[in-house]
Coordinates of C-alpha atoms (C1' of nucleotides) in Angstrom, one line a residue:
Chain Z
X1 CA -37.1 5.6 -6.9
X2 CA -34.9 5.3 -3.8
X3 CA -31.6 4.0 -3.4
X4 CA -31.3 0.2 -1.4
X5 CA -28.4 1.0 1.5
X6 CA -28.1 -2.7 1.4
X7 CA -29.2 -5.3 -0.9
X8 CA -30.5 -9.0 -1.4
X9 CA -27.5 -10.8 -0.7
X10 CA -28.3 -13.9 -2.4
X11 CA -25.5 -14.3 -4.1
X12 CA -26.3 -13.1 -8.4
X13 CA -23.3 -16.1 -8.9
X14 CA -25.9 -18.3 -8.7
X15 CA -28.1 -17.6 -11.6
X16 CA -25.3 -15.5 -13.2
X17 CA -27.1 -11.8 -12.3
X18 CA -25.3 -9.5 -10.2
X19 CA -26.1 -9.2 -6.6
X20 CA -26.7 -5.8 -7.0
X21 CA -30.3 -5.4 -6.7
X22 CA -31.4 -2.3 -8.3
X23 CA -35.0 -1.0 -8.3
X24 CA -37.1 -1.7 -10.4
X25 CA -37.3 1.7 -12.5
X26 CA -34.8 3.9 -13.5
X27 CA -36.8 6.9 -15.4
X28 CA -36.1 10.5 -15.4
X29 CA -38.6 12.1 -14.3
X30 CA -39.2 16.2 -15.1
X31 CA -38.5 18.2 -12.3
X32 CA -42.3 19.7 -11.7
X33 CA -41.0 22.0 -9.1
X34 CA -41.0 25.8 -8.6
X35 CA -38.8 27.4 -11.5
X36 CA -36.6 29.2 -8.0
X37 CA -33.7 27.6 -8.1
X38 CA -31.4 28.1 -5.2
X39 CA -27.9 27.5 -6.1
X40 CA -26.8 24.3 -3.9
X41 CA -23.7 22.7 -3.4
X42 CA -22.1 20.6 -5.6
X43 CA -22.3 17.2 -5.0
X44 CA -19.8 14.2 -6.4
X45 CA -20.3 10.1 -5.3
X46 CA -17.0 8.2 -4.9
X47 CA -16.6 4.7 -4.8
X48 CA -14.5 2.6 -3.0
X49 CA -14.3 -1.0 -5.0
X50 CA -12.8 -3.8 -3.3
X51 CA -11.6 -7.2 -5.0
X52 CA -9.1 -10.2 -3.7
X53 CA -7.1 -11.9 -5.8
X54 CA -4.3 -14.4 -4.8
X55 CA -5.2 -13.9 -1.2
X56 CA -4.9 -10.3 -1.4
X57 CA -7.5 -7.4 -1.0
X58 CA -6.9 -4.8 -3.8
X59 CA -8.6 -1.1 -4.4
X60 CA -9.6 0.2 -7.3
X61 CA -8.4 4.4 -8.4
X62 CA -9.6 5.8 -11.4
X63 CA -8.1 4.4 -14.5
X64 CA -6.2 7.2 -15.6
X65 CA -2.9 7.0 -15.6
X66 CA -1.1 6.9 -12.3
X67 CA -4.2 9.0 -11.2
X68 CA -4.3 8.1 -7.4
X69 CA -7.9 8.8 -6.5
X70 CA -10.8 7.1 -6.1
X71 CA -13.3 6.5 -8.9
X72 CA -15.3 10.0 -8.8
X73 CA -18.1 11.6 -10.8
X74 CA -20.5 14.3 -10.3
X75 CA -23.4 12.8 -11.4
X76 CA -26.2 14.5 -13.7
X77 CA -29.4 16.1 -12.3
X78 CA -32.2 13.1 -12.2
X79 CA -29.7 10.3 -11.9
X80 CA -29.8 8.4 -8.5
X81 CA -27.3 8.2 -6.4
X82 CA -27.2 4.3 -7.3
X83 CA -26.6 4.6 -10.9
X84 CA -23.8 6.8 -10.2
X85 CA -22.1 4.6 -8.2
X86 CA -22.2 1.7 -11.3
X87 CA -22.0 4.4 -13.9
X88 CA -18.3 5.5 -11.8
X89 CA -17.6 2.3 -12.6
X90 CA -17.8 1.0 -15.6
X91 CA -16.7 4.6 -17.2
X92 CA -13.8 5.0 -14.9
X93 CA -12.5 1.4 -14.1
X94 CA -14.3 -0.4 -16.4
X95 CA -16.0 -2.9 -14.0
X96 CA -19.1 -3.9 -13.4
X97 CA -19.7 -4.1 -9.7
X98 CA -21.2 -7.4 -7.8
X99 CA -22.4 -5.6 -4.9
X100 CA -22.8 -1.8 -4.1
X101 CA -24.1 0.0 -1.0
X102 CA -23.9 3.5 0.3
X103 CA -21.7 4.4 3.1
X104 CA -21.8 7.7 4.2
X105 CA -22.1 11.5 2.8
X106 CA -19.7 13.8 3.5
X107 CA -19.6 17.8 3.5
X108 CA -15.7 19.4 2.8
X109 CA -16.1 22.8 2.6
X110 CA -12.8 23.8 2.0
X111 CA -11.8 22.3 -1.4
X112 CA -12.2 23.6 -4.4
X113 CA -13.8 20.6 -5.9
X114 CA -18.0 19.4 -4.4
X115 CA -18.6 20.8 -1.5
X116 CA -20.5 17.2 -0.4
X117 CA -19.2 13.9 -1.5
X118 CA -21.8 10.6 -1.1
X119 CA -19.2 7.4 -0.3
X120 CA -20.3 3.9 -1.7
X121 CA -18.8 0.7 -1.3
X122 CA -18.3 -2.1 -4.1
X123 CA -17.5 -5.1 -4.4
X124 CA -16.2 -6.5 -7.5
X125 CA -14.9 -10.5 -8.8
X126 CA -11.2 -10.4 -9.3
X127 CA -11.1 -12.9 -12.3
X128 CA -14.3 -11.9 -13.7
X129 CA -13.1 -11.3 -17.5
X130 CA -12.2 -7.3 -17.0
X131 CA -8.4 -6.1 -17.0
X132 CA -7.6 -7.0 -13.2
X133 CA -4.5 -6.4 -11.1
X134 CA -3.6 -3.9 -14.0
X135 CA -1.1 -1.8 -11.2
X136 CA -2.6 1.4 -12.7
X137 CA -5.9 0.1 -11.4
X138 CA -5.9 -1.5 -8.5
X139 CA -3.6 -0.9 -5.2
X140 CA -3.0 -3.7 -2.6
X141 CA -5.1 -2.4 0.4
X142 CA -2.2 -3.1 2.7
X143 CA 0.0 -0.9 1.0
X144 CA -2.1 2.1 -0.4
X145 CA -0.1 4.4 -2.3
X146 CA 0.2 8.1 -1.9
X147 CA -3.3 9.8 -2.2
X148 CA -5.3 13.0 -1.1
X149 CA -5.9 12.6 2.7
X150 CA -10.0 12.1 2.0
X151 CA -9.8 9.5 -0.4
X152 CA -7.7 7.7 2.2
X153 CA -10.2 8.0 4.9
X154 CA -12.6 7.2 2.5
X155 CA -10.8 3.8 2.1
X156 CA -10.5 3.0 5.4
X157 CA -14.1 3.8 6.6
X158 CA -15.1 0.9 3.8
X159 CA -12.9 -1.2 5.2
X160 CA -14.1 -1.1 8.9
X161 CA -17.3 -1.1 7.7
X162 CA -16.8 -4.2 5.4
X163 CA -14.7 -6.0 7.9
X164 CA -17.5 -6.7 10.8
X165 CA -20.4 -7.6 7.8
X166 CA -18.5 -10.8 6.9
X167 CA -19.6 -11.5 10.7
X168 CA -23.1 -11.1 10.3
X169 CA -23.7 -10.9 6.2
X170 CA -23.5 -13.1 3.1
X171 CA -21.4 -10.3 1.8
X172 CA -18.0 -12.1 1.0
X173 CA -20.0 -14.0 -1.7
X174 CA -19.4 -11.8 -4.0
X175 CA -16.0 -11.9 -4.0
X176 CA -16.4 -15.3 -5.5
X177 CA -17.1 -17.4 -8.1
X178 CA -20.1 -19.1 -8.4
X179 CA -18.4 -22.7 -7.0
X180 CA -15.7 -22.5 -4.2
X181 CA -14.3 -24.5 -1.8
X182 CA -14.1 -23.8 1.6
X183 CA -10.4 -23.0 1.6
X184 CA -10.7 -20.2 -1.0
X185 CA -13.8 -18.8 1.2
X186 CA -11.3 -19.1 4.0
X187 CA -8.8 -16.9 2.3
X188 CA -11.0 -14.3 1.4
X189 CA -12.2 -13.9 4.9
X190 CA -8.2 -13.5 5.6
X191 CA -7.9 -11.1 3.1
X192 CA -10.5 -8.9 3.9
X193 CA -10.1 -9.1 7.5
X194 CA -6.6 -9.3 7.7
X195 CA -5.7 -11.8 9.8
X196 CA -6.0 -15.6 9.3
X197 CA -8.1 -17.5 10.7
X198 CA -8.6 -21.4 12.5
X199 CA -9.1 -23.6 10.0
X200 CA -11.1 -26.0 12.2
X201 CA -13.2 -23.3 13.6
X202 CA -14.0 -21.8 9.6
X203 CA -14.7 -25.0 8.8
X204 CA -17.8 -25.6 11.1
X205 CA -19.0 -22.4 11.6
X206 CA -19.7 -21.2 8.1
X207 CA -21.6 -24.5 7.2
X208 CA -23.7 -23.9 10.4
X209 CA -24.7 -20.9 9.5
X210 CA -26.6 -22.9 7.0
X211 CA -25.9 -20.7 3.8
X212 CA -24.1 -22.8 1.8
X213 CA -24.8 -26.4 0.0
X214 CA -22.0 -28.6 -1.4
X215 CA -22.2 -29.2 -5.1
X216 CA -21.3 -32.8 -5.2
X217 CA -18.5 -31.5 -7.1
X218 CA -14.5 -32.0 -6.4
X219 CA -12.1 -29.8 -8.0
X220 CA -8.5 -31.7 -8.7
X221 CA -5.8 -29.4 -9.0
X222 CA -1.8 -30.2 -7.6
X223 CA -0.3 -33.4 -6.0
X224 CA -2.9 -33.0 -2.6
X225 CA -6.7 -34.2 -1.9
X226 CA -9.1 -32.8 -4.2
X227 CA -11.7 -30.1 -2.6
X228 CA -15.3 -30.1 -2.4
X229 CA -17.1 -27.7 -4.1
X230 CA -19.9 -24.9 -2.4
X231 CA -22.6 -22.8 -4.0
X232 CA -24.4 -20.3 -1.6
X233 CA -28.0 -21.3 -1.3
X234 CA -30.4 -19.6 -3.0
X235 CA -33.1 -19.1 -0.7
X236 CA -31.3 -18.1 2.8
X237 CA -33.0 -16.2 5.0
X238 CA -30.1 -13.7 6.0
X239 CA -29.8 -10.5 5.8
X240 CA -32.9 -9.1 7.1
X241 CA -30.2 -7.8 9.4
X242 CA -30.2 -3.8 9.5
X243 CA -31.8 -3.9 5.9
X244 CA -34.3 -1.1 5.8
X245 CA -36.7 -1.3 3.3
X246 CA -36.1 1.7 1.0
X247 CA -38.0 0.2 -1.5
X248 CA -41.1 2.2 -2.7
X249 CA -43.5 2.2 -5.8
X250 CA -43.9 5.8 -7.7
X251 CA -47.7 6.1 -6.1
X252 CA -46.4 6.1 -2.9
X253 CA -43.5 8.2 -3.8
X254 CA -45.8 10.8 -5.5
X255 CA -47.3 11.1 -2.4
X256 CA -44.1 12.7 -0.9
X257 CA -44.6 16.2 0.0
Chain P
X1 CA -14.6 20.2 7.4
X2 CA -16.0 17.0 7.4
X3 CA -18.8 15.6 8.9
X4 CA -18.7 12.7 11.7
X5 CA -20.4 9.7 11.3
X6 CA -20.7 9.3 14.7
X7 CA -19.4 11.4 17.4
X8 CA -17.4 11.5 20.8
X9 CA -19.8 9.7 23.4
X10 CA -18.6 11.1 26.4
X11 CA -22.3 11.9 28.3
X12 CA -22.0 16.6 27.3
X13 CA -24.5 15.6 30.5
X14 CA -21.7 15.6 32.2
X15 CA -20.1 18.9 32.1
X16 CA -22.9 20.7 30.7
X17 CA -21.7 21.0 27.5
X18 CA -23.5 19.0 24.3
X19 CA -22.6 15.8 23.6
X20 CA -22.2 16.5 20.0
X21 CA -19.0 17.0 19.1
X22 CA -18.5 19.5 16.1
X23 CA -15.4 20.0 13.6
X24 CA -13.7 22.4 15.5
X25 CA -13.8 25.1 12.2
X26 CA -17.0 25.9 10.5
X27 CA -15.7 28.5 8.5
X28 CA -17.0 29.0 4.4
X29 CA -14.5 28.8 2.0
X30 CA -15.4 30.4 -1.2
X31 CA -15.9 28.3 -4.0
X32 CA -12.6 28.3 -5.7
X33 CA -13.5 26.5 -8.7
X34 CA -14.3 26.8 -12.3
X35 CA -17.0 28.8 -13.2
X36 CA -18.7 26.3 -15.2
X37 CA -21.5 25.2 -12.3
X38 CA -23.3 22.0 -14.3
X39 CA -27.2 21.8 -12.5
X40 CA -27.2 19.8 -9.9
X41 CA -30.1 18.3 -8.2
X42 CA -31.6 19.7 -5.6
X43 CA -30.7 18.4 -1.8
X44 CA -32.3 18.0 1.6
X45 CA -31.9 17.5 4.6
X46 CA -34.5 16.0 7.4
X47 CA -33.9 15.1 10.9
X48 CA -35.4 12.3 13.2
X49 CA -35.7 13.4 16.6
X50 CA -36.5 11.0 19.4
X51 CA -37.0 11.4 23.0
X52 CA -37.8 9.7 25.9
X53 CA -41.0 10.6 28.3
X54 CA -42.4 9.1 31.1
X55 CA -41.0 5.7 29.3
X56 CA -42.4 6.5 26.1
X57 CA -40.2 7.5 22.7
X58 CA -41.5 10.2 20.6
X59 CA -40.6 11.5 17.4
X60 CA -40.1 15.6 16.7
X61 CA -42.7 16.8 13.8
X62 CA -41.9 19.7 12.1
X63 CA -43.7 22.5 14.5
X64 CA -45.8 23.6 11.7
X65 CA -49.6 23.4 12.7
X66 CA -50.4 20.1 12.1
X67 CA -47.7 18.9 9.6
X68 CA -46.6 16.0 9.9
X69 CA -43.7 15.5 8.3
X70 CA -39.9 15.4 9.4
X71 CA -38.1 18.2 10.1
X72 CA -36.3 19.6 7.0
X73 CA -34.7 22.1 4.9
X74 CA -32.8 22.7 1.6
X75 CA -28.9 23.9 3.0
X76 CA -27.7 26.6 1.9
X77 CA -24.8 26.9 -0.2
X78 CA -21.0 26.1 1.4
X79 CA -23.4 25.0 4.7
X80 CA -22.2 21.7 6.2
X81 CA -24.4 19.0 6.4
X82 CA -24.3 18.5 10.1
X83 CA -25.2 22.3 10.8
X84 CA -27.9 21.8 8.5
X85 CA -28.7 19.0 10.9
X86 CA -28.7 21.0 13.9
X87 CA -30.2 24.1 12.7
X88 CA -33.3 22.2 10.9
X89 CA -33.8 21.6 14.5
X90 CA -33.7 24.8 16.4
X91 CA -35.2 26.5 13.9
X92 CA -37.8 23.9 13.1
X93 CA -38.9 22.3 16.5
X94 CA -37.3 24.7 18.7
X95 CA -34.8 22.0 20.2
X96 CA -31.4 22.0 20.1
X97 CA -30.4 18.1 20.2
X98 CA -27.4 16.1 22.3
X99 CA -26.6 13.7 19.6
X100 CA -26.5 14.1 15.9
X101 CA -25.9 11.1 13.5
X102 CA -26.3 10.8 9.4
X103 CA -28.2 7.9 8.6
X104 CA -28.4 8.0 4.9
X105 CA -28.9 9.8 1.4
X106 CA -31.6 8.6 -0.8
X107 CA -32.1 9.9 -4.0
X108 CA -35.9 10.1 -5.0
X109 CA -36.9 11.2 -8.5
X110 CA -40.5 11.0 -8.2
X111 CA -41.0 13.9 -6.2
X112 CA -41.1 17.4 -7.4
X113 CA -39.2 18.1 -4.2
X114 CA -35.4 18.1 -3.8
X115 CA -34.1 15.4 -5.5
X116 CA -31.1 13.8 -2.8
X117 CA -32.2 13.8 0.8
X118 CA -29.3 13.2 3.7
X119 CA -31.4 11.5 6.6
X120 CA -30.1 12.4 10.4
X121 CA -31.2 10.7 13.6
X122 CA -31.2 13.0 16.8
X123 CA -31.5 12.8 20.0
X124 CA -32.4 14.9 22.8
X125 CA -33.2 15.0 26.6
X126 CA -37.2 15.4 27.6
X127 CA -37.5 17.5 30.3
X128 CA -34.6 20.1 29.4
X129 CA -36.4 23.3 29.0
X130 CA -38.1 23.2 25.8
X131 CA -41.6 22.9 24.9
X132 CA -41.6 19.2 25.1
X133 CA -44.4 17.1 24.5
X134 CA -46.6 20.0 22.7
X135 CA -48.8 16.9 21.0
X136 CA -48.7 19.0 17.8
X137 CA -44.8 18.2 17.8
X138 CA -44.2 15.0 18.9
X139 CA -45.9 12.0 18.2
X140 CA -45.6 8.8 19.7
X141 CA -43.2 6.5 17.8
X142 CA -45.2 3.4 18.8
X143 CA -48.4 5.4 17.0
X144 CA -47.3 7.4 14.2
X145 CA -49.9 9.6 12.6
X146 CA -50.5 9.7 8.9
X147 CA -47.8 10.8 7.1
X148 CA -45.6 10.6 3.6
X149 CA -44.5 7.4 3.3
X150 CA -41.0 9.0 2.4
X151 CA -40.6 10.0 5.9
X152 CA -42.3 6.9 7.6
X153 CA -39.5 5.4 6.3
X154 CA -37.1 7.1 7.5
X155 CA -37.9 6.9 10.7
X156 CA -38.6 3.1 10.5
X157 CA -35.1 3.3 9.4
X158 CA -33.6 5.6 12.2
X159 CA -35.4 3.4 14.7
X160 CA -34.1 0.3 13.1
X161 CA -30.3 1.6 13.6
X162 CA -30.9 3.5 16.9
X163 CA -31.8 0.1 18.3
X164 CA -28.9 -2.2 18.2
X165 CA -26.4 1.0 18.8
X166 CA -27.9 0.6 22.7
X167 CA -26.1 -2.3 23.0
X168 CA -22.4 -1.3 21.8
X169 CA -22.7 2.0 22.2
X170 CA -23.4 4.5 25.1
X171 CA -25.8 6.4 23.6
X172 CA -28.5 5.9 25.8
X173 CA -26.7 8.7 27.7
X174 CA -28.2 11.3 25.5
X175 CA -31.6 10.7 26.6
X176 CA -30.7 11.4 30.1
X177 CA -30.1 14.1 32.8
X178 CA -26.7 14.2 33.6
X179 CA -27.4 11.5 36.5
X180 CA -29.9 9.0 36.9
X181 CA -30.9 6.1 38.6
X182 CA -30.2 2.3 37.2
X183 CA -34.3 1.8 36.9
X184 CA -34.1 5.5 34.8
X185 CA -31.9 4.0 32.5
X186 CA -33.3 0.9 32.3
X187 CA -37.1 2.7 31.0
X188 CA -34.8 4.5 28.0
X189 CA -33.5 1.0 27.3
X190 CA -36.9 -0.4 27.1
X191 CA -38.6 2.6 25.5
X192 CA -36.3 2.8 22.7
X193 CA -36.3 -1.4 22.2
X194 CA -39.9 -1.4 22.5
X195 CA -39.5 -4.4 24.7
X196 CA -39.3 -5.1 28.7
X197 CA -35.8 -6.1 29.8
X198 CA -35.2 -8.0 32.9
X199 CA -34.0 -6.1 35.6
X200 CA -31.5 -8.1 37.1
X201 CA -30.0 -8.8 34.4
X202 CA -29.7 -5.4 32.9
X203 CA -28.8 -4.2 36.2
X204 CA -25.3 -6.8 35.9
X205 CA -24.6 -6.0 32.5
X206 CA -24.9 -2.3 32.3
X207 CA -22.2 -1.4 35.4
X208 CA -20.0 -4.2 34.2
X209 CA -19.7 -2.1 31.0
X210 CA -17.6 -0.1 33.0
X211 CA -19.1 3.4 31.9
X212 CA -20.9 4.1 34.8
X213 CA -20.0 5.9 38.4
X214 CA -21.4 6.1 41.4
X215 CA -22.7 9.7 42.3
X216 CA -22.9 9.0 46.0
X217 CA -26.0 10.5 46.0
X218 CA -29.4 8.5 46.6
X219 CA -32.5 10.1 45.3
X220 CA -35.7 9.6 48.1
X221 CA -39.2 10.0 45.9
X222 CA -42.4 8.5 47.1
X223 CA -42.9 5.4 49.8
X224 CA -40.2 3.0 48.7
X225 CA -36.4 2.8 48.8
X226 CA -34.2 5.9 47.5
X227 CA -32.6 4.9 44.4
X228 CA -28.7 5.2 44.2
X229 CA -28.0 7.6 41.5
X230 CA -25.0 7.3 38.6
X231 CA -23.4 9.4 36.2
X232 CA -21.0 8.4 33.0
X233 CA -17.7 8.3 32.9
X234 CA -15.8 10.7 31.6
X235 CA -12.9 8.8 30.1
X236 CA -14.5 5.8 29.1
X237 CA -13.0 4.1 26.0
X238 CA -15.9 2.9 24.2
X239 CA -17.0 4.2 20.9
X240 CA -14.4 3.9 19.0
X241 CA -16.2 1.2 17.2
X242 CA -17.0 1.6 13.5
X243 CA -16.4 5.2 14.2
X244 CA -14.9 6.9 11.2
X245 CA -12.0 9.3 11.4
X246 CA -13.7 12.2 9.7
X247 CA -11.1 14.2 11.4
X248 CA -9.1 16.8 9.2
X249 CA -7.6 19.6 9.6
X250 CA -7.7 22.2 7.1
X251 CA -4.4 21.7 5.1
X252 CA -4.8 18.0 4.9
X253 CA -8.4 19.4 3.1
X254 CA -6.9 21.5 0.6
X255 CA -4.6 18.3 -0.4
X256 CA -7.8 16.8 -2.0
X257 CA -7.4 16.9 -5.6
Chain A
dC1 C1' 7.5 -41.9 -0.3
dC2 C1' 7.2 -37.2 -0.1
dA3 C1' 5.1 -32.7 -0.4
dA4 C1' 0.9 -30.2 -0.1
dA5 C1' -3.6 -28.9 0.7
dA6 C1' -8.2 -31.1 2.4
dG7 C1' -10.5 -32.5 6.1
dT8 C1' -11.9 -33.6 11.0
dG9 C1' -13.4 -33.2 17.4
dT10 C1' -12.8 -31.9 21.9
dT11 C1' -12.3 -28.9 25.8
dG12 C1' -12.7 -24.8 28.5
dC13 C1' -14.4 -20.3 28.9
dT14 C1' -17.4 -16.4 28.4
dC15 C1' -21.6 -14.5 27.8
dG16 C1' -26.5 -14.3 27.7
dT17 C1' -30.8 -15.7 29.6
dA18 C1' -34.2 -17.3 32.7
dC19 C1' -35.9 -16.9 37.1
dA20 C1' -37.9 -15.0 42.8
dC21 C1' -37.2 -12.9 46.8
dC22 C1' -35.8 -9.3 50.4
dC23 C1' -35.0 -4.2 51.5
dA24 C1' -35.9 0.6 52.6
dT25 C1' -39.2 4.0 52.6
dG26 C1' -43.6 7.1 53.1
dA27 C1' -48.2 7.1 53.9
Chain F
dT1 C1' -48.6 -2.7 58.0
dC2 C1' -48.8 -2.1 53.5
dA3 C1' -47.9 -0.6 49.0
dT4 C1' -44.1 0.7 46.1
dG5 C1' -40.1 0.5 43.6
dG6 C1' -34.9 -0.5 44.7
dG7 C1' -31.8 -4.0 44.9
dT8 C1' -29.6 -8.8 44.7
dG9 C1' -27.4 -14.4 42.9
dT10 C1' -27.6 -18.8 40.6
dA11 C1' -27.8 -22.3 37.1
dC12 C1' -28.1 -23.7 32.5
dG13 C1' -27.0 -23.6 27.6
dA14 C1' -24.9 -21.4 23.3
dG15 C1' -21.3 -19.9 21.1
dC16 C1' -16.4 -18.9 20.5
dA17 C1' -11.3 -19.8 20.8
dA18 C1' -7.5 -22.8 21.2
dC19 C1' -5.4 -26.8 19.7
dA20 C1' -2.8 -31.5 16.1
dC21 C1' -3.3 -35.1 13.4
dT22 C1' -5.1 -38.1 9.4
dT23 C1' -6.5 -38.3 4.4
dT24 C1' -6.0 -38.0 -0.5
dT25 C1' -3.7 -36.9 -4.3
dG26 C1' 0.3 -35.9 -8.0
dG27 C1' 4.9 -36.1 -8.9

DNA sequence: CCAAAAGTGTTGCTCGTACACCCATGA
DNA sequence: TCATGGGTGTACGAGCAACACTTTTGG
């Protein structure tokens, strides 16, 4: 079993799954190796979980209180790298994530905590039924609080690497419900990116890009035009892009060396 | 210490030195922590090694008689990934590479070796002294031999990122002498894309970049025109795209909680 | 009728791609 | 003089950025 860096974007809102696309077995299998253990570093997998909400792109820390650090866990022998990062999340946040993907393993030799840290980054549905924007939680990204220096960088290496895949990924899919309208796809393109961005020019790109499909529905809500409603497609072809294709079966894995 | 995703990629051709840039301390801290070590699972490291011949990419094999598999090793203990990295290949293939780049960590349970692998993509110049092309080595990337499909993988993967970075970065560079003709670099180009590219138009593109300089010096080599040769800029301002600050000092380190 | 958000087209520029011929040299 | 690789320019189309006004609704 191997980790996906990236997954299926088709957006899990659709049938009500999550996008994360996990493989298909999770077993523990004995370690069948030489009984020589070497002592090896110690290893711990942080996650960086994003979510917008009113327009703003918040962070979640670890959900003890006024604990400013990232979502952390040294995970057990025989659990993948994967199940970490969802595990980190749902013990220590309490959310399930809508999208996770590895971003880069670090070695710190001089702390006294893991000597090598594996980064991931998540993507999570602000309104989604868990405690959100709970300030103990969750940290406007524009404003990050006081924090160990690496759990800063950490942050904002996920955001430059999130930033350019709303360019070229489905990825900003799952920072929404399962019907949107345009405008509230717009904002969360502004709130990740940070900047706004031309209305007119949103407006007939992303339908080009021929991933979405209009519900038929219109939403009424204030004294102003009613919006149309969008679902992502099910079957677009996207994200191919840079996707490698860590997926094996255990025969072929056996056959490792 | 922390490792760089990607690195400074001002040509080392240039001065000589390598164009890997290293955290300037490398020192071992001792392991400050509780005494309470939990098992963890096992780690290793492999490297994929390409290089450029006679217009051809190659991949480095482990130098072992006839194994084919990836370079590798388990690190030792308080031993940063990237040295890992670089010493899997000296002491492995006998090559000490100009550009070193972490791909990826998969976890694998199936195997009865180490359990997390951190994947590296090198690169390193043909013709600079070391036993290059020894066929039990290195293997032509466009005809791999047999191998675990672990590896195969990995390098399907390394390929599949080394690819696009031609065309934002400057990393060509480290598959070439420290100058070169435009039809030089134009063969790594198309040896590492797999594809022809047209000459006039890569011969546009490439010095509008604005990386390149002219040495001055023509090169005269058989019955046809001598071929201007170029060198790369020193101070040139690319690369700072999508590359991570993984920049610390050593007291902003000991902050991490 | 007013406020507020939804929705809609055109123009200019930049960049990528396709494409064919002359130049300098050594043998 | 010929074979060989070095070197050059143009024209078309795609895609992106800039830019302002009309529409529909609730109050």
């Amino acid at each position: 079993v191997i980790d996906n860096e990236k997954r299926i974007m088709t957006p899990g809102s659709l049938a009500g799954q999550r996008g994360t696309k996990r493989s298909p077995t999770m077993d523990v299998s004995p370690d069948s190796g030489d009984p020589l253990v070497k002592p090896m570093p110690r290893v711990d997998v942080r996650v960086v979980l994003f979510t917008v909400d009113a327009g703003r792109l918040f962070v979640a820390f670890d959900e003890q209180p006024n604990c400013r650090a990232l979502p952390r866990r040294c995970p057990e022998q025989a659990e993948s790298l994967d199940t970490a990062g969802t595990r980190i999340l749902i013990d220590h946040v309490g959310i399930a994530e809508r999208y996770l993907e590895q971003l880069y393993s670090i070695s710190h030799t001089h702390t006294s905590e893991g000597q090598w840290t594996v980064t991931y980054l998540a993507l999570a549905l602000a309104c989604d039924g868990a405690p959100l924007l709970d300030p103990a939680v969750w940290a406007h990204a524009r404003n990050l609080p006081e924090m160990n220096p690496v759990d800063r960088k950490i942050i904002d290496y996920a955001l430059l690497r999130l930033r350019p895949k709303l360019g070229y990924t489905t990825i900003a899919f799952h920072l929404l419900p399962p019907s949107f309208s345009l405008s509230e796809l717009q904002i969360v393109y502004e709130a990740v990116l940070g900047q706004e961005i031309d209305k007119r020019n949103f407006r007939r790109k992303i339908p080009a890009a021929g991933v979405l499909e209009a519900t038929g529905i219109t939403r009424r809500e204030g004294s102003h035009r009613p919006a149309r409603l969008y679902r992502f497609r099910a079957g677009h072809d996207a994200e191919t892009y840079l996707t490698p294709g860590w997926a094996f079966d255990s025969e072929q894995e056996a056959a490792n060396s």
